[in-house]
CSV table of C-alpha atoms in Angstrom, one decimal:
chain,number,residue,atom,x,y,z
A,1,MET,CA,0.0,0.0,0.0
A,2,LYS,CA,1.4,3.4,-1.0
A,3,ARG,CA,2.3,5.6,1.9
A,4,ASN,CA,0.0,8.4,1.0
A,5,GLN,CA,-2.9,6.1,0.8
A,6,TYR,CA,-2.2,4.6,4.2
A,7,LEU,CA,-5.2,4.5,6.4
A,8,ILE,CA,-5.8,3.6,10.0
A,9,ILE,CA,-8.1,0.6,10.4
A,10,ILE,CA,-8.3,-0.2,14.1
A,11,LEU,CA,-11.3,-2.0,15.2
A,12,PHE,CA,-12.1,-1.0,18.7
A,13,SER,CA,-12.9,-3.6,21.3
A,14,LEU,CA,-15.0,-2.2,24.0
A,15,PHE,CA,-14.1,-2.4,27.6
A,16,PRO,CA,-16.9,-3.0,30.0
A,17,LEU,CA,-18.8,0.2,30.6
A,18,LEU,CA,-21.8,0.5,32.8
A,19,SER,CA,-23.4,3.0,30.4
A,20,ILE,CA,-23.2,0.6,27.4
A,21,ALA,CA,-25.5,-2.4,27.0
A,22,GLN,CA,-24.0,-5.8,26.8
A,23,THR,CA,-25.5,-6.3,23.4
A,24,ASP,CA,-23.4,-3.5,22.0
A,25,ARG,CA,-20.1,-5.2,23.1
A,26,GLN,CA,-21.2,-8.5,21.7
A,27,LEU,CA,-22.2,-7.1,18.4
A,28,ILE,CA,-19.0,-5.2,17.9
A,29,ARG,CA,-16.9,-8.2,18.8
A,30,GLN,CA,-18.9,-10.3,16.4
A,31,GLY,CA,-18.4,-7.7,13.7
A,32,ASN,CA,-14.7,-7.5,14.4
A,33,ARG,CA,-14.3,-11.2,13.8
A,34,GLN,CA,-16.2,-10.9,10.5
A,35,TYR,CA,-14.0,-7.9,9.5
A,36,ARG,CA,-10.8,-9.7,10.2
A,37,THR,CA,-11.8,-12.5,7.9
A,38,GLU,CA,-12.7,-10.0,5.2
A,39,GLN,CA,-16.4,-10.6,5.5
A,40,TYR,CA,-17.0,-6.9,5.1
A,41,GLU,CA,-20.6,-7.0,4.1
A,42,LYS,CA,-21.5,-9.2,7.1
A,43,ALA,CA,-19.4,-7.0,9.3
A,44,GLU,CA,-21.3,-4.0,8.0
A,45,GLY,CA,-24.6,-5.6,8.9
A,46,THR,CA,-23.4,-6.5,12.4
A,47,TYR,CA,-22.0,-3.1,13.1
A,48,ARG,CA,-25.3,-1.5,11.9
A,49,LYS,CA,-27.1,-3.6,14.5
A,50,ALA,CA,-24.7,-2.3,17.2
A,51,VAL,CA,-25.4,1.3,16.1
A,52,SER,CA,-29.1,0.6,16.2
A,53,ALA,CA,-28.8,-0.7,19.7
A,54,ASN,CA,-26.9,2.4,20.8
A,55,GLN,CA,-26.7,5.3,18.3
A,56,LYS,CA,-24.3,7.2,20.6
A,57,ASN,CA,-21.7,4.4,20.5
A,58,PRO,CA,-18.6,6.0,18.8
A,59,GLU,CA,-16.8,2.7,18.5
A,60,ALA,CA,-19.7,1.1,16.6
A,61,LEU,CA,-19.9,4.0,14.2
A,62,TYR,CA,-16.1,4.0,13.6
A,63,ASN,CA,-16.0,0.3,12.9
A,64,LEU,CA,-19.1,0.6,10.6
A,65,GLY,CA,-17.1,3.3,8.8
A,66,CYS,CA,-14.2,0.9,8.3
A,67,ALA,CA,-16.5,-1.8,7.0
A,68,LEU,CA,-18.1,0.6,4.5
A,69,MET,CA,-14.6,2.0,3.5
A,70,ALA,CA,-13.5,-1.6,2.7
A,71,GLN,CA,-16.4,-1.9,0.3
A,72,GLN,CA,-15.6,1.5,-1.3
A,73,LYS,CA,-18.8,3.0,0.1
A,74,ASP,CA,-16.9,6.1,0.8
A,75,SER,CA,-19.7,8.7,1.3
A,76,LEU,CA,-21.4,6.6,3.9
A,77,ALA,CA,-18.0,5.8,5.5
A,78,VAL,CA,-17.2,9.5,5.9
A,79,GLN,CA,-20.6,10.1,7.6
A,80,CYS,CA,-19.8,7.4,10.1
A,81,PHE,CA,-16.3,8.7,10.8
A,82,GLU,CA,-17.7,12.2,11.3
A,83,ASN,CA,-20.4,11.0,13.7
A,84,SER,CA,-17.9,8.8,15.6
A,85,ALA,CA,-15.5,11.7,16.0
A,86,LYS,CA,-18.2,14.0,17.4
A,87,LEU,CA,-19.1,11.4,20.0
A,88,GLN,CA,-15.6,10.2,20.8
A,89,SER,CA,-14.0,11.5,23.9
A,90,GLU,CA,-10.6,9.9,23.4
A,91,PRO,CA,-8.3,12.2,21.3
A,92,LEU,CA,-6.3,9.3,19.8
A,93,ARG,CA,-9.4,7.5,18.5
A,94,ARG,CA,-10.9,10.8,17.3
A,95,ALA,CA,-7.6,11.4,15.4
A,96,GLN,CA,-8.0,8.0,13.7
A,97,ALA,CA,-11.5,8.9,12.5
A,98,TYR,CA,-10.3,12.2,10.9
A,99,HIS,CA,-7.3,10.5,9.4
A,100,ASN,CA,-9.6,8.1,7.5
A,101,ILE,CA,-11.8,10.9,6.4
A,102,GLY,CA,-8.6,12.6,5.0
A,103,VAL,CA,-7.6,9.5,3.1
A,104,ILE,CA,-11.0,9.1,1.5
A,105,CYS,CA,-11.1,12.8,0.4
A,106,GLN,CA,-7.5,12.6,-0.8
A,107,GLN,CA,-8.3,9.6,-3.0
A,108,LYS,CA,-11.3,11.5,-4.4
A,109,LYS,CA,-9.0,14.5,-5.1
A,110,LEU,CA,-11.0,16.6,-2.7
A,111,PHE,CA,-7.7,18.0,-1.4
A,112,LYS,CA,-9.1,21.0,0.5
A,113,GLU,CA,-11.4,18.7,2.6
A,114,ALA,CA,-8.6,16.2,3.0
A,115,VAL,CA,-6.2,18.9,4.3
A,116,GLU,CA,-8.8,20.0,6.9
A,117,ALA,CA,-9.3,16.4,8.0
A,118,TYR,CA,-5.6,15.7,8.4
A,119,LYS,CA,-5.1,18.9,10.4
A,120,GLU,CA,-7.9,18.0,12.7
A,121,SER,CA,-6.4,14.5,13.1
A,122,LEU,CA,-3.0,16.1,14.1
A,123,ARG,CA,-4.7,18.4,16.6
A,124,ASN,CA,-5.8,15.3,18.4
A,125,ASN,CA,-2.6,13.3,17.8
A,126,PRO,CA,0.4,15.5,17.0
A,127,LYS,CA,2.8,12.6,17.1
A,128,ASP,CA,1.2,10.8,14.0
A,129,ASN,CA,3.9,11.0,11.4
A,130,GLU,CA,1.8,9.2,8.8
A,131,THR,CA,-0.9,11.8,9.0
A,132,ARG,CA,1.7,14.6,8.9
A,133,TYR,CA,3.2,13.1,5.7
A,134,ASN,CA,-0.2,12.8,4.1
A,135,LEU,CA,-1.0,16.4,5.0
A,136,ALA,CA,2.2,17.7,3.3
A,137,LEU,CA,1.6,15.6,0.2
A,138,CYS,CA,-2.1,16.7,0.0
A,139,MET,CA,-1.1,20.4,0.4
A,140,LYS,CA,1.2,20.0,-2.6
A,141,GLN,CA,-1.5,18.3,-4.6
A,142,MET,CA,-3.9,21.1,-3.7
A,143,LYS,CA,-1.4,23.7,-4.8
A,144,ASP,CA,-0.9,21.9,-8.2
A,145,GLN,CA,-4.6,21.3,-8.8
A,146,PRO,CA,-5.7,24.9,-9.7
A,147,GLN,CA,-3.1,25.2,-12.5
A,148,LYS,CA,-4.4,22.0,-14.1
A,149,GLN,CA,-8.0,22.9,-13.6
A,150,ASN,CA,-7.4,26.4,-15.1
A,151,GLY,CA,-5.6,24.9,-18.0
A,152,ASP,CA,-8.5,22.4,-18.6
A,153,GLY,CA,-10.9,25.3,-18.1
A,154,ASN,CA,-9.2,27.4,-20.7
A,155,ASP,CA,-9.1,24.5,-23.2
A,156,GLN,CA,-12.8,24.0,-22.7
A,157,LYS,CA,-13.5,27.7,-23.1
A,158,ASP,CA,-11.4,27.8,-26.3
A,159,GLN,CA,-13.2,24.7,-27.6
A,160,LYS,CA,-16.6,26.2,-26.9
A,161,LYS,CA,-15.5,29.5,-28.5
A,162,GLU,CA,-14.3,27.7,-31.6
A,163,GLN,CA,-17.6,25.8,-31.8
A,164,LYS,CA,-19.5,29.0,-31.4
A,165,ASP,CA,-17.5,30.7,-34.1
A,166,ASN,CA,-18.0,27.7,-36.5
A,167,LYS,CA,-21.7,27.9,-35.9
A,168,ASP,CA,-21.7,31.7,-36.5
A,169,GLN,CA,-19.8,31.2,-39.7
A,170,GLN,CA,-22.2,28.5,-40.9
A,171,LYS,CA,-25.1,30.8,-40.1
A,172,GLN,CA,-23.5,33.7,-41.9
A,173,LYS,CA,-22.6,31.6,-44.9
A,174,LYS,CA,-26.2,30.2,-45.1
A,175,LYS,CA,-27.6,33.7,-44.8
A,176,GLU,CA,-25.3,34.9,-47.6
A,177,GLN,CA,-26.3,32.0,-49.8
A,178,GLN,CA,-30.0,32.8,-49.2
A,179,GLN,CA,-29.4,36.5,-50.0
A,180,ASP,CA,-27.5,35.5,-53.3
A,181,GLN,CA,-30.3,33.2,-54.3
A,182,GLN,CA,-32.9,35.8,-53.6
A,183,GLN,CA,-30.9,38.4,-55.6
A,184,GLN,CA,-30.6,36.0,-58.5
A,185,GLU,CA,-34.3,35.3,-58.4
A,186,GLU,CA,-35.1,39.0,-58.3
A,187,LYS,CA,-32.6,39.6,-61.2
A,188,MET,CA,-34.2,36.8,-63.2
A,189,SER,CA,-37.6,38.2,-62.6
A,190,LYS,CA,-36.5,41.6,-63.6
A,191,ASP,CA,-34.8,40.3,-66.7
A,192,ASN,CA,-37.8,38.3,-67.7
A,193,ALA,CA,-40.0,41.4,-67.2
A,194,GLU,CA,-37.7,43.5,-69.3
A,195,GLN,CA,-37.6,40.8,-72.0
A,196,LEU,CA,-41.4,40.6,-72.0
A,197,LEU,CA,-41.7,44.3,-72.1
A,198,ASN,CA,-39.2,44.7,-75.0
A,199,ALA,CA,-40.9,41.9,-76.9
A,200,ALA,CA,-44.3,43.7,-76.4
A,201,ILE,CA,-42.8,47.0,-77.5
A,202,GLN,CA,-41.2,45.4,-80.5
A,203,GLN,CA,-44.4,43.6,-81.5
A,204,GLU,CA,-46.3,46.9,-81.1
A,205,LYS,CA,-43.7,48.7,-83.2
A,206,SER,CA,-43.9,46.1,-85.9
A,207,THR,CA,-47.6,46.3,-85.9
A,208,MET,CA,-47.5,50.1,-86.2
A,209,GLU,CA,-45.0,50.0,-89.1
A,210,ARG,CA,-47.2,47.5,-91.0
A,211,LEU,CA,-50.2,49.7,-90.5
A,212,LYS,CA,-48.4,52.7,-91.8
A,213,LYS,CA,-47.2,50.9,-94.9
A,214,ASP,CA,-50.8,49.8,-95.5
A,215,GLN,CA,-52.0,53.4,-95.3
A,216,LYS,CA,-49.4,54.7,-97.8
A,217,LYS,CA,-50.0,52.0,-100.4
A,218,PRO,CA,-52.3,53.5,-103.3
A,219,ARG,CA,-55.6,52.0,-103.4
A,220,GLN,CA,-57.1,50.8,-106.6
A,221,SER,CA,-60.5,52.0,-107.5
A,222,ARG,CA,-63.0,49.4,-107.8
A,223,HIS,CA,-64.4,51.1,-110.8
A,224,GLN,CA,-62.1,51.5,-113.8
A,225,LYS,CA,-62.5,54.5,-115.9
A,226,ASN,CA,-62.6,54.0,-119.7
A,227,TRP,CA,-60.8,56.7,-121.5
């Protein structure tokens, strides 16, 4: 396991406490046996029973978070670790819960949340070198993240701008084609009208010339005079 992905999985065994019911201890121990044999789904069910029996049991919540984390049910695991940390009175155990929250967030590249979780873990256990290493690495990753995100964001903006420009060019080209077609149709209509008008004028002119010729032509009398 890589060092930066190290996580603390400690399954708490409860000491006899007067304020905790016997069934809580029995269920947690049963869940621990299932967890150690990698029966994570069964362990989850057993820990859930322990939580149902006592919702203020921080150890049951923590162990449930570990079982969920082993099944990559990360969102539910974080909730369990957070609830366990709020209820936990022992700083070392509270530190372990926050450490695991940091690991999950770091794996999800939620570096800001991971940094806060690691810091909270170190407040409760300043001697945890593993958490300190993860914190330093996570802060470096968080520092590098905006540059990459900005680069990707600029690329996406450029791509969107290029797509928009292409669409605008296509629209403009289509508009110009429609205008050219309309102008050609108007020109053809005008040319046709002029041709028709010229043809009519020419025909009328020819008709008038023929009539004039007919009028100038000497008419022969129907009655011939005998000289």
